[in-house]
Amino acid sequence: MKPIKLNLSKNENFILKKYNIVYILSKEFKKRLTRALKLSKKHKFKNILIVVNKNNLRNTVQEISDLNLGANIIVVTFESLNKVVANDYNGFYIMKSSNDYKKYVTELKDSRLTSVVINSSFKKPDVIIVDPAHRLGTYPKLNKAAQNMRKLSKNIPIIALGFNITNNGKQPRLFNQLYAFHNTKYMGFDDFAKKNILVKTANFLYRSVKLYDILNVNGKKWYNNVIDKLVVQVKESKYSDSYDEIKSLEIPKNIEEFIDSILMNGVLRYNNKTYSTIETEVKYKYIKQLLSGTIKLDDRRYVVNDFKAKYINKYKNQKILILYRYLAEKELLENRFKNKKNVTISGYVSNMPNEKFDKIIIFTLPAKISRYQEMLMQYKSIKKIYIFTMHKFEYDMYNKLKMQLASL
């Protein structure tokens, strides 16, 4: 399949007016969501349904709070769409206004953040915003979210969000969403599928089959026409790491001894107990944690040496954000910077603090390139200081993330 060229000058407002549906693509969640919310405001939609992944709930509510749309909004996860279909909002958090964001976050711990009603609930939305749209599954087998979406979206304007419309550049996802978004002005998808898909089987969209390759000539023309008319590609911001710094700290003797034992003897001895580290995954998991000065063993978290946290003390009088990976690191940092109002501590979550900082301190690197990329883009204009040890392992992780980022 040839790469699909997207027209970068499309106007979301025009497309939504004409076709009742628009696709907004961006690698940055916040950027595409903001555009969708501003588009909703421009169209003066009063009842807005937003469907997002659970890990983006907090970020979504925060963005709504910042924009102050003055609309009734329901923010729901894909798993809870059935409740919206039934107009059942038991268990939803009720915000009397979009200004109650801080209360929402304070009263509900991150792990318990729930779907939310802002201002007032409603029976029928004026618009539905979906991110990411590809969560609606695969044609023609509808997952539960897609089944509920078809019930909700009949003749309703759709703002579909995501970072890509293809699966690894091969399998178009657009078909799946057009099928799930029921009866939009542009769609006519069922008739199209009957006429243009060459393989008549319910399983043709499994990974072994490329949908684009089993379309007939008219089908391919139709598909490319849909892309040309409905998709808006947001111009991405460029990130430069030219003024970031890496601080290399000496590894404390006790941590060095633990790591040597893991690598040479295949064991970790701690608190008079011995843990096998022969398996590669276990070995590297322990080394990653030890290089931050912490360890988790038998469901208990320990501080082995707080050398990195001590080093960060030099920045404590500036407004800084410290990013950690493991919960043991969080506990260590919260202890060290207790009552320091200018120090914010956060994991690599999709709802990282939306504030201005003097510096970002990378205490440990994230596991996923997606989280690393989101962090770089969200704080692209803020200097980042990476707190590493002189151990090769941390530099290898850093270079691996950079290489993955460059290949995107």
mmCIF file of C-alpha atoms in Angstrom:
data_model
loop_
_atom_site.group_PDB
_atom_site.id
_atom_site.type_symbol
_atom_site.label_atom_id
_atom_site.label_comp_id
_atom_site.label_asym_id
_atom_site.label_seq_id
_atom_site.Cartn_x
_atom_site.Cartn_y
_atom_site.Cartn_z
ATOM 1 C CA MET A 1 0.000 0.000 0.000
ATOM 2 C CA LYS A 2 1.354 3.424 -0.942
ATOM 3 C CA PRO A 3 1.734 5.995 1.860
ATOM 4 C CA ILE A 4 -1.389 8.124 2.214
ATOM 5 C CA LYS A 5 -0.755 11.830 1.686
ATOM 6 C CA LEU A 6 -2.841 14.085 3.896
ATOM 7 C CA ASN A 7 -3.861 17.590 2.972
ATOM 8 C CA LEU A 8 -2.455 19.829 5.712
ATOM 9 C CA SER A 9 -4.576 22.882 4.883
ATOM 10 C CA LYS A 10 -8.008 21.427 5.598
ATOM 11 C CA ASN A 11 -10.358 23.390 7.817
ATOM 12 C CA GLU A 12 -12.085 21.450 10.602
ATOM 13 C CA ASN A 13 -15.019 23.851 10.733
ATOM 14 C CA PHE A 14 -15.802 23.520 7.022
ATOM 15 C CA ILE A 15 -15.506 19.714 7.056
ATOM 16 C CA LEU A 16 -17.732 19.274 10.103
ATOM 17 C CA LYS A 17 -20.395 21.567 8.652
ATOM 18 C CA LYS A 18 -20.430 19.813 5.295
ATOM 19 C CA TYR A 19 -20.034 16.159 6.274
ATOM 20 C CA ASN A 20 -21.107 16.024 9.933
ATOM 21 C CA ILE A 21 -17.824 14.311 10.761
ATOM 22 C CA VAL A 22 -14.161 15.327 10.892
ATOM 23 C CA TYR A 23 -10.954 13.454 11.749
ATOM 24 C CA ILE A 24 -8.271 15.451 13.582
ATOM 25 C CA LEU A 25 -4.885 13.748 13.758
ATOM 26 C CA SER A 26 -1.996 14.704 16.039
ATOM 27 C CA LYS A 27 0.605 12.816 18.041
ATOM 28 C CA GLU A 28 -0.105 15.175 20.950
ATOM 29 C CA PHE A 29 -3.256 14.290 22.892
ATOM 30 C CA LYS A 30 -3.652 17.768 24.355
ATOM 31 C CA LYS A 31 -3.299 19.486 20.986
ATOM 32 C CA ARG A 32 -5.962 17.426 19.223
ATOM 33 C CA LEU A 33 -8.346 17.600 22.194
ATOM 34 C CA THR A 34 -7.990 21.387 22.439
ATOM 35 C CA ARG A 35 -8.827 21.754 18.739
ATOM 36 C CA ALA A 36 -11.890 19.544 19.160
ATOM 37 C CA LEU A 37 -13.123 21.547 22.166
ATOM 38 C CA LYS A 38 -12.580 24.881 20.400
ATOM 39 C CA LEU A 39 -14.404 23.534 17.348
ATOM 40 C CA SER A 40 -17.328 22.543 19.607
ATOM 41 C CA LYS A 41 -17.378 26.036 21.076
ATOM 42 C CA LYS A 42 -17.362 27.599 17.594
ATOM 43 C CA HIS A 43 -20.419 25.531 16.640
ATOM 44 C CA LYS A 44 -22.097 26.516 19.936
ATOM 45 C CA PHE A 45 -22.772 22.911 20.937
ATOM 46 C CA LYS A 46 -24.463 22.941 24.354
ATOM 47 C CA ASN A 47 -24.377 19.208 25.144
ATOM 48 C CA ILE A 48 -20.979 17.600 24.510
ATOM 49 C CA LEU A 49 -20.169 13.904 24.971
ATOM 50 C CA ILE A 50 -16.435 13.127 25.157
ATOM 51 C CA VAL A 51 -15.245 9.511 25.048
ATOM 52 C CA VAL A 52 -11.623 8.863 26.071
ATOM 53 C CA ASN A 53 -9.326 6.196 27.452
ATOM 54 C CA LYS A 54 -9.401 5.915 31.235
ATOM 55 C CA ASN A 55 -5.834 7.197 31.570
ATOM 56 C CA ASN A 56 -6.831 10.429 29.786
ATOM 57 C CA LEU A 57 -9.800 11.295 32.028
ATOM 58 C CA ARG A 58 -7.931 13.711 34.232
ATOM 59 C CA ASN A 59 -6.174 15.441 31.342
ATOM 60 C CA THR A 60 -9.497 15.887 29.537
ATOM 61 C CA VAL A 61 -11.269 17.373 32.550
ATOM 62 C CA GLN A 62 -8.334 19.718 33.134
ATOM 63 C CA GLU A 63 -8.449 20.952 29.525
ATOM 64 C CA ILE A 64 -12.209 21.564 29.784
ATOM 65 C CA SER A 65 -11.599 23.510 32.970
ATOM 66 C CA ASP A 66 -8.939 25.653 31.290
ATOM 67 C CA LEU A 67 -11.139 26.498 28.282
ATOM 68 C CA ASN A 68 -14.342 27.241 30.254
ATOM 69 C CA LEU A 69 -16.701 26.196 27.451
ATOM 70 C CA GLY A 70 -19.948 27.022 29.237
ATOM 71 C CA ALA A 71 -21.567 23.780 28.002
ATOM 72 C CA ASN A 72 -22.997 20.629 29.570
ATOM 73 C CA ILE A 73 -20.308 17.991 29.202
ATOM 74 C CA ILE A 74 -20.113 14.294 29.922
ATOM 75 C CA VAL A 75 -16.610 12.776 29.909
ATOM 76 C CA VAL A 76 -16.838 9.013 29.785
ATOM 77 C CA THR A 77 -14.555 6.024 29.196
ATOM 78 C CA PHE A 78 -15.148 3.551 26.369
ATOM 79 C CA GLU A 79 -16.045 0.952 29.002
ATOM 80 C CA SER A 80 -18.829 3.151 30.433
ATOM 81 C CA LEU A 81 -20.552 4.143 27.165
ATOM 82 C CA ASN A 82 -23.377 1.723 27.967
ATOM 83 C CA LYS A 83 -24.308 3.957 30.929
ATOM 84 C CA VAL A 84 -24.687 6.961 28.639
ATOM 85 C CA VAL A 85 -26.922 4.885 26.346
ATOM 86 C CA ALA A 86 -29.094 4.056 29.376
ATOM 87 C CA ASN A 87 -28.914 7.626 30.790
ATOM 88 C CA ASP A 88 -27.560 6.084 33.973
ATOM 89 C CA TYR A 89 -24.994 8.339 35.645
ATOM 90 C CA ASN A 90 -24.722 6.516 38.969
ATOM 91 C CA GLY A 91 -21.063 6.419 39.942
ATOM 92 C CA PHE A 92 -20.160 9.418 37.770
ATOM 93 C CA TYR A 93 -18.497 12.345 39.513
ATOM 94 C CA ILE A 94 -20.723 15.444 39.330
ATOM 95 C CA MET A 95 -18.976 18.777 38.794
ATOM 96 C CA LYS A 96 -21.305 21.754 39.202
ATOM 97 C CA SER A 97 -19.025 23.776 36.932
ATOM 98 C CA SER A 98 -15.813 23.315 34.968
ATOM 99 C CA ASN A 99 -14.038 25.272 37.714
ATOM 100 C CA ASP A 100 -14.327 22.303 40.087
ATOM 101 C CA TYR A 101 -11.360 20.505 38.496
ATOM 102 C CA LYS A 102 -9.100 20.767 41.558
ATOM 103 C CA LYS A 103 -11.855 19.380 43.769
ATOM 104 C CA TYR A 104 -12.344 16.485 41.325
ATOM 105 C CA VAL A 105 -8.642 15.565 41.483
ATOM 106 C CA THR A 106 -8.355 16.129 45.254
ATOM 107 C CA GLU A 107 -11.394 14.045 46.203
ATOM 108 C CA LEU A 108 -10.577 11.187 43.865
ATOM 109 C CA LYS A 109 -7.133 9.646 43.843
ATOM 110 C CA ASP A 110 -5.644 9.114 40.365
ATOM 111 C CA SER A 111 -6.356 5.401 40.498
ATOM 112 C CA ARG A 112 -10.049 6.054 41.189
ATOM 113 C CA LEU A 113 -10.738 8.900 38.759
ATOM 114 C CA THR A 114 -14.112 8.205 37.222
ATOM 115 C CA SER A 115 -16.296 9.400 34.386
ATOM 116 C CA VAL A 116 -17.682 12.839 35.081
ATOM 117 C CA VAL A 117 -20.706 15.046 34.407
ATOM 118 C CA ILE A 118 -19.876 18.759 34.153
ATOM 119 C CA ASN A 119 -22.706 21.268 34.741
ATOM 120 C CA SER A 120 -25.593 18.944 33.839
ATOM 121 C CA SER A 121 -26.329 15.598 32.195
ATOM 122 C CA PHE A 122 -28.409 15.293 29.020
ATOM 123 C CA LYS A 123 -30.317 12.648 27.077
ATOM 124 C CA LYS A 124 -28.928 13.414 23.626
ATOM 125 C CA PRO A 125 -25.541 14.985 22.777
ATOM 126 C CA ASP A 126 -25.150 17.771 20.210
ATOM 127 C CA VAL A 127 -21.696 16.445 19.321
ATOM 128 C CA ILE A 128 -19.542 13.429 20.185
ATOM 129 C CA ILE A 129 -15.756 13.716 20.559
ATOM 130 C CA VAL A 130 -13.904 10.381 20.505
ATOM 131 C CA ASP A 131 -10.226 9.838 21.344
ATOM 132 C CA PRO A 132 -8.722 7.622 20.115
ATOM 133 C CA ALA A 133 -11.261 6.735 17.443
ATOM 134 C CA HIS A 134 -9.515 3.451 16.627
ATOM 135 C CA ARG A 135 -10.681 2.064 20.001
ATOM 136 C CA LEU A 136 -13.993 1.397 18.269
ATOM 137 C CA GLY A 137 -12.650 -1.854 16.923
ATOM 138 C CA THR A 138 -12.600 -3.648 13.621
ATOM 139 C CA TYR A 139 -15.217 -3.921 10.866
ATOM 140 C CA PRO A 140 -17.437 -5.907 10.660
ATOM 141 C CA LYS A 141 -17.167 -7.314 14.181
ATOM 142 C CA LEU A 142 -18.353 -4.597 16.557
ATOM 143 C CA ASN A 143 -16.871 -4.469 20.042
ATOM 144 C CA LYS A 144 -19.112 -3.284 22.885
ATOM 145 C CA ALA A 145 -17.929 0.317 22.635
ATOM 146 C CA ALA A 146 -18.705 0.413 18.907
ATOM 147 C CA GLN A 147 -22.162 -1.123 19.467
ATOM 148 C CA ASN A 148 -22.950 1.592 21.994
ATOM 149 C CA MET A 149 -21.515 4.267 19.728
ATOM 150 C CA ARG A 150 -23.886 3.233 16.915
ATOM 151 C CA LYS A 151 -26.805 3.650 19.318
ATOM 152 C CA LEU A 152 -25.637 7.093 20.421
ATOM 153 C CA SER A 153 -24.339 8.628 17.217
ATOM 154 C CA LYS A 154 -27.267 8.472 14.791
ATOM 155 C CA ASN A 155 -27.264 11.822 12.920
ATOM 156 C CA ILE A 156 -24.975 13.350 15.586
ATOM 157 C CA PRO A 157 -21.885 15.380 14.510
ATOM 158 C CA ILE A 158 -18.672 13.458 15.201
ATOM 159 C CA ILE A 159 -15.207 14.815 15.974
ATOM 160 C CA ALA A 160 -12.914 11.802 15.761
ATOM 161 C CA LEU A 161 -9.420 12.177 17.206
ATOM 162 C CA GLY A 162 -6.280 10.093 16.997
ATOM 163 C CA PHE A 163 -2.618 10.021 16.071
ATOM 164 C CA ASN A 164 -2.907 7.858 12.955
ATOM 165 C CA ILE A 165 -5.531 6.463 10.587
ATOM 166 C CA THR A 166 -3.530 3.390 9.656
ATOM 167 C CA ASN A 167 -2.171 0.451 11.573
ATOM 168 C CA ASN A 168 1.603 0.534 11.008
ATOM 169 C CA GLY A 169 0.908 2.258 7.689
ATOM 170 C CA LYS A 170 -0.812 -0.850 6.305
ATOM 171 C CA GLN A 171 -4.325 -1.437 7.538
ATOM 172 C CA PRO A 172 -6.642 1.592 7.291
ATOM 173 C CA ARG A 173 -8.545 2.189 10.522
ATOM 174 C CA LEU A 174 -10.911 4.679 8.947
ATOM 175 C CA PHE A 175 -13.317 1.949 7.824
ATOM 176 C CA ASN A 176 -13.788 0.765 11.377
ATOM 177 C CA GLN A 177 -14.810 4.174 12.672
ATOM 178 C CA LEU A 178 -17.086 5.017 9.749
ATOM 179 C CA TYR A 179 -18.940 1.818 10.477
ATOM 180 C CA ALA A 180 -19.234 2.579 14.192
ATOM 181 C CA PHE A 181 -20.332 6.219 13.700
ATOM 182 C CA HIS A 182 -23.877 5.465 12.671
ATOM 183 C CA ASN A 183 -25.602 7.285 9.812
ATOM 184 C CA THR A 184 -23.457 10.374 9.371
ATOM 185 C CA LYS A 185 -24.117 12.421 6.230
ATOM 186 C CA TYR A 186 -20.999 11.154 4.504
ATOM 187 C CA MET A 187 -21.104 7.532 5.450
ATOM 188 C CA GLY A 188 -23.179 5.067 3.418
ATOM 189 C CA PHE A 189 -20.613 2.548 4.635
ATOM 190 C CA ASP A 190 -22.728 -0.614 4.615
ATOM 191 C CA ASP A 191 -23.579 -0.257 0.933
ATOM 192 C CA PHE A 192 -19.959 0.544 0.124
ATOM 193 C CA ALA A 193 -18.717 -2.561 1.942
ATOM 194 C CA LYS A 194 -21.088 -4.874 0.071
ATOM 195 C CA LYS A 195 -19.990 -3.538 -3.316
ATOM 196 C CA ASN A 196 -16.288 -2.959 -2.883
ATOM 197 C CA ILE A 197 -14.734 -5.462 -0.487
ATOM 198 C CA LEU A 198 -13.374 -8.369 -2.488
ATOM 199 C CA VAL A 199 -13.345 -11.007 0.264
ATOM 200 C CA LYS A 200 -16.762 -11.781 1.746
ATOM 201 C CA THR A 201 -15.910 -13.157 5.162
ATOM 202 C CA ALA A 202 -16.522 -11.901 8.673
ATOM 203 C CA ASN A 203 -12.866 -12.456 9.507
ATOM 204 C CA PHE A 204 -11.179 -10.587 6.654
ATOM 205 C CA LEU A 205 -9.819 -7.855 8.888
ATOM 206 C CA TYR A 206 -7.660 -10.067 11.051
ATOM 207 C CA ARG A 207 -4.000 -9.102 11.152
ATOM 208 C CA SER A 208 -2.994 -11.486 8.394
ATOM 209 C CA VAL A 209 -5.123 -9.556 5.882
ATOM 210 C CA LYS A 210 -4.509 -5.990 4.648
ATOM 211 C CA LEU A 211 -7.889 -4.391 4.057
ATOM 212 C CA TYR A 212 -6.602 -1.922 1.479
ATOM 213 C CA ASP A 213 -5.288 -4.784 -0.649
ATOM 214 C CA ILE A 214 -8.657 -6.541 -0.804
ATOM 215 C CA LEU A 215 -10.600 -3.516 -2.017
ATOM 216 C CA ASN A 216 -11.561 -3.326 -5.655
ATOM 217 C CA VAL A 217 -10.629 -0.284 -7.761
ATOM 218 C CA ASN A 218 -13.774 1.658 -6.835
ATOM 219 C CA GLY A 219 -13.219 0.836 -3.177
ATOM 220 C CA LYS A 220 -9.709 2.258 -3.207
ATOM 221 C CA LYS A 221 -10.914 5.433 -4.914
ATOM 222 C CA TRP A 222 -13.668 5.782 -2.310
ATOM 223 C CA TYR A 223 -11.259 5.281 0.559
ATOM 224 C CA ASN A 224 -8.726 7.842 -0.686
ATOM 225 C CA ASN A 225 -11.590 10.240 -1.358
ATOM 226 C CA VAL A 226 -12.737 9.881 2.267
ATOM 227 C CA ILE A 227 -9.249 10.669 3.507
ATOM 228 C CA ASP A 228 -8.976 13.701 1.258
ATOM 229 C CA LYS A 229 -12.301 15.100 2.436
ATOM 230 C CA LEU A 230 -12.474 14.250 6.133
ATOM 231 C CA VAL A 231 -8.972 14.185 7.618
ATOM 232 C CA VAL A 232 -7.125 17.134 9.169
ATOM 233 C CA GLN A 233 -3.483 16.547 10.027
ATOM 234 C CA VAL A 234 -2.305 18.950 12.731
ATOM 235 C CA LYS A 235 1.145 20.355 12.164
ATOM 236 C CA GLU A 236 3.363 18.934 14.881
ATOM 237 C CA SER A 237 5.627 20.985 17.109
ATOM 238 C CA LYS A 238 9.326 20.238 16.878
ATOM 239 C CA TYR A 239 11.240 19.383 20.012
ATOM 240 C CA SER A 240 14.885 20.338 20.411
ATOM 241 C CA ASP A 241 16.995 18.846 23.180
ATOM 242 C CA SER A 242 19.956 21.103 22.451
ATOM 243 C CA TYR A 243 19.843 22.854 25.810
ATOM 244 C CA ASP A 244 19.017 19.888 28.046
ATOM 245 C CA GLU A 245 21.633 18.566 30.473
ATOM 246 C CA ILE A 246 22.728 15.148 31.698
ATOM 247 C CA LYS A 247 24.169 15.005 35.211
ATOM 248 C CA SER A 248 26.302 11.922 35.873
ATOM 249 C CA LEU A 249 26.533 10.924 39.528
ATOM 250 C CA GLU A 250 28.877 8.387 41.061
ATOM 251 C CA ILE A 251 27.161 5.155 42.035
ATOM 252 C CA PRO A 252 27.142 4.734 45.838
ATOM 253 C CA LYS A 253 29.219 1.779 47.016
ATOM 254 C CA ASN A 254 26.286 -0.200 48.470
ATOM 255 C CA ILE A 255 24.310 0.044 45.205
ATOM 256 C CA GLU A 256 27.367 -0.888 43.155
ATOM 257 C CA GLU A 257 27.794 -4.011 45.280
ATOM 258 C CA PHE A 258 24.146 -5.020 44.772
ATOM 259 C CA ILE A 259 24.460 -4.612 41.011
ATOM 260 C CA ASP A 260 27.731 -6.554 40.871
ATOM 261 C CA SER A 261 26.076 -9.421 42.749
ATOM 262 C CA ILE A 262 23.119 -9.399 40.353
ATOM 263 C CA LEU A 263 25.330 -9.434 37.250
ATOM 264 C CA MET A 264 28.055 -11.838 38.442
ATOM 265 C CA ASN A 265 26.265 -14.159 40.871
ATOM 266 C CA GLY A 266 22.671 -14.011 39.611
ATOM 267 C CA VAL A 267 21.325 -13.102 43.061
ATOM 268 C CA LEU A 268 20.329 -10.057 45.080
ATOM 269 C CA ARG A 269 20.819 -10.289 48.846
ATOM 270 C CA TYR A 270 18.799 -7.780 50.844
ATOM 271 C CA ASN A 271 17.520 -7.790 54.454
ATOM 272 C CA ASN A 272 18.987 -11.260 55.045
ATOM 273 C CA LYS A 273 17.036 -12.715 52.129
ATOM 274 C CA THR A 274 18.264 -13.920 48.735
ATOM 275 C CA TYR A 275 16.422 -13.245 45.469
ATOM 276 C CA SER A 276 17.260 -14.964 42.199
ATOM 277 C CA THR A 277 18.072 -12.605 39.305
ATOM 278 C CA ILE A 278 18.972 -15.178 36.671
ATOM 279 C CA GLU A 279 16.002 -14.248 34.457
ATOM 280 C CA THR A 280 16.927 -11.322 32.227
ATOM 281 C CA GLU A 281 13.733 -9.354 32.892
ATOM 282 C CA VAL A 282 14.122 -9.666 36.666
ATOM 283 C CA LYS A 283 17.802 -8.724 36.464
ATOM 284 C CA TYR A 284 17.190 -5.492 34.530
ATOM 285 C CA LYS A 285 14.129 -4.582 36.582
ATOM 286 C CA TYR A 286 16.208 -4.662 39.791
ATOM 287 C CA ILE A 287 19.100 -2.743 38.209
ATOM 288 C CA LYS A 288 16.757 -0.012 36.933
ATOM 289 C CA GLN A 289 15.334 0.464 40.406
ATOM 290 C CA LEU A 290 18.663 0.312 42.206
ATOM 291 C CA LEU A 291 20.121 3.037 39.982
ATOM 292 C CA SER A 292 17.417 5.358 41.328
ATOM 293 C CA GLY A 293 18.278 4.348 44.906
ATOM 294 C CA THR A 294 15.200 2.204 45.583
ATOM 295 C CA ILE A 295 14.021 -1.398 45.346
ATOM 296 C CA LYS A 296 10.735 -3.295 45.621
ATOM 297 C CA LEU A 297 10.903 -6.791 47.125
ATOM 298 C CA ASP A 298 8.066 -9.016 48.374
ATOM 299 C CA ASP A 299 5.557 -6.219 47.718
ATOM 300 C CA ARG A 300 7.506 -3.866 49.994
ATOM 301 C CA ARG A 301 9.345 -0.772 48.832
ATOM 302 C CA TYR A 302 12.763 0.196 50.230
ATOM 303 C CA VAL A 303 15.089 3.175 49.962
ATOM 304 C CA VAL A 304 18.584 1.800 49.429
ATOM 305 C CA ASN A 305 20.332 5.154 49.008
ATOM 306 C CA ASP A 306 18.789 8.588 48.379
ATOM 307 C CA PHE A 307 21.857 9.974 46.563
ATOM 308 C CA LYS A 308 19.868 11.199 43.534
ATOM 309 C CA ALA A 309 17.267 12.952 45.677
ATOM 310 C CA LYS A 310 20.055 14.634 47.670
ATOM 311 C CA TYR A 311 21.571 15.936 44.442
ATOM 312 C CA ILE A 312 18.232 17.432 43.363
ATOM 313 C CA ASN A 313 18.251 19.489 46.576
ATOM 314 C CA LYS A 314 20.364 22.070 44.720
ATOM 315 C CA TYR A 315 17.272 22.962 42.627
ATOM 316 C CA LYS A 316 14.807 23.069 45.517
ATOM 317 C CA ASN A 317 14.468 26.872 45.477
ATOM 318 C CA GLN A 318 13.372 26.863 41.834
ATOM 319 C CA LYS A 319 9.954 25.802 40.568
ATOM 320 C CA ILE A 320 10.688 22.263 39.406
ATOM 321 C CA LEU A 321 8.839 19.153 38.262
ATOM 322 C CA ILE A 322 10.464 15.814 39.156
ATOM 323 C CA LEU A 323 9.423 12.839 37.007
ATOM 324 C CA TYR A 324 9.717 9.335 38.452
ATOM 325 C CA ARG A 325 8.856 5.841 37.223
ATOM 326 C CA TYR A 326 8.434 3.598 40.291
ATOM 327 C CA LEU A 327 6.255 4.103 43.386
ATOM 328 C CA ALA A 328 9.251 3.577 45.663
ATOM 329 C CA GLU A 329 10.824 6.618 43.981
ATOM 330 C CA LYS A 330 7.665 8.612 44.580
ATOM 331 C CA GLU A 331 7.788 7.825 48.312
ATOM 332 C CA LEU A 332 11.483 8.711 48.461
ATOM 333 C CA LEU A 333 10.941 12.052 46.695
ATOM 334 C CA GLU A 334 7.859 12.967 48.730
ATOM 335 C CA ASN A 335 9.851 12.374 51.912
ATOM 336 C CA ARG A 336 12.805 14.410 50.715
ATOM 337 C CA PHE A 337 10.744 17.381 49.444
ATOM 338 C CA LYS A 338 7.993 17.378 52.041
ATOM 339 C CA ASN A 339 6.292 20.804 52.369
ATOM 340 C CA LYS A 340 8.231 22.226 49.397
ATOM 341 C CA LYS A 341 5.451 24.015 47.507
ATOM 342 C CA ASN A 342 7.659 24.857 44.532
ATOM 343 C CA VAL A 343 8.506 21.159 43.958
ATOM 344 C CA THR A 344 5.988 19.024 42.023
ATOM 345 C CA ILE A 345 6.416 15.244 41.832
ATOM 346 C CA SER A 346 4.730 13.230 39.067
ATOM 347 C CA GLY A 347 4.856 9.884 37.312
ATOM 348 C CA TYR A 348 4.850 9.520 33.530
ATOM 349 C CA VAL A 349 1.069 9.648 33.251
ATOM 350 C CA SER A 350 -1.067 11.119 30.492
ATOM 351 C CA ASN A 351 -2.204 13.882 32.840
ATOM 352 C CA MET A 352 1.135 15.391 33.832
ATOM 353 C CA PRO A 353 0.846 18.792 35.545
ATOM 354 C CA ASN A 354 -0.100 21.575 33.147
ATOM 355 C CA GLU A 355 1.983 24.320 34.758
ATOM 356 C CA LYS A 356 5.016 26.450 34.010
ATOM 357 C CA PHE A 357 8.220 25.167 35.584
ATOM 358 C CA ASP A 358 11.755 26.521 35.675
ATOM 359 C CA LYS A 359 13.167 23.055 35.086
ATOM 360 C CA ILE A 360 12.047 19.454 34.544
ATOM 361 C CA ILE A 361 14.101 16.926 36.527
ATOM 362 C CA ILE A 362 14.173 13.439 34.980
ATOM 363 C CA PHE A 363 14.709 11.255 38.039
ATOM 364 C CA THR A 364 14.219 8.069 36.029
ATOM 365 C CA LEU A 365 13.275 7.423 32.392
ATOM 366 C CA PRO A 366 9.838 6.059 31.429
ATOM 367 C CA ALA A 367 9.301 2.572 30.064
ATOM 368 C CA LYS A 368 7.310 3.587 26.973
ATOM 369 C CA ILE A 369 8.342 5.804 24.077
ATOM 370 C CA SER A 370 4.777 7.203 23.931
ATOM 371 C CA ARG A 371 5.063 8.538 27.496
ATOM 372 C CA TYR A 372 8.512 9.960 26.786
ATOM 373 C CA GLN A 373 7.257 11.675 23.639
ATOM 374 C CA GLU A 374 4.230 13.159 25.418
ATOM 375 C CA MET A 375 6.497 14.546 28.135
ATOM 376 C CA LEU A 376 8.891 16.119 25.619
ATOM 377 C CA MET A 377 6.077 17.739 23.674
ATOM 378 C CA GLN A 378 4.174 19.010 26.714
ATOM 379 C CA TYR A 379 7.273 20.612 28.201
ATOM 380 C CA LYS A 380 9.135 21.321 24.967
ATOM 381 C CA SER A 381 10.169 24.856 25.947
ATOM 382 C CA ILE A 382 11.396 23.923 29.443
ATOM 383 C CA LYS A 383 14.950 22.836 30.184
ATOM 384 C CA LYS A 384 15.240 19.192 31.203
ATOM 385 C CA ILE A 385 17.912 17.848 33.518
ATOM 386 C CA TYR A 386 18.513 14.094 33.400
ATOM 387 C CA ILE A 387 19.849 12.689 36.673
ATOM 388 C CA PHE A 388 21.869 9.634 35.661
ATOM 389 C CA THR A 389 24.566 7.585 37.295
ATOM 390 C CA MET A 390 27.806 6.765 35.504
ATOM 391 C CA HIS A 391 26.423 3.300 34.814
ATOM 392 C CA LYS A 392 26.178 2.463 31.097
ATOM 393 C CA PHE A 393 22.674 1.040 31.614
ATOM 394 C CA GLU A 394 20.979 4.445 32.006
ATOM 395 C CA TYR A 395 22.719 5.909 28.954
ATOM 396 C CA ASP A 396 21.661 2.887 26.893
ATOM 397 C CA MET A 397 18.027 3.421 27.946
ATOM 398 C CA TYR A 398 18.272 7.127 27.099
ATOM 399 C CA ASN A 399 19.812 6.496 23.665
ATOM 400 C CA LYS A 400 17.238 3.803 22.921
ATOM 401 C CA LEU A 401 14.373 6.223 23.620
ATOM 402 C CA LYS A 402 16.020 8.891 21.471
ATOM 403 C CA MET A 403 16.436 6.457 18.582
ATOM 404 C CA GLN A 404 12.814 5.320 18.830
ATOM 405 C CA LEU A 405 11.711 8.957 18.886
ATOM 406 C CA ALA A 406 13.748 9.743 15.775
ATOM 407 C CA SER A 407 12.178 6.826 13.885
ATOM 408 C CA LEU A 408 8.578 7.930 14.500
#
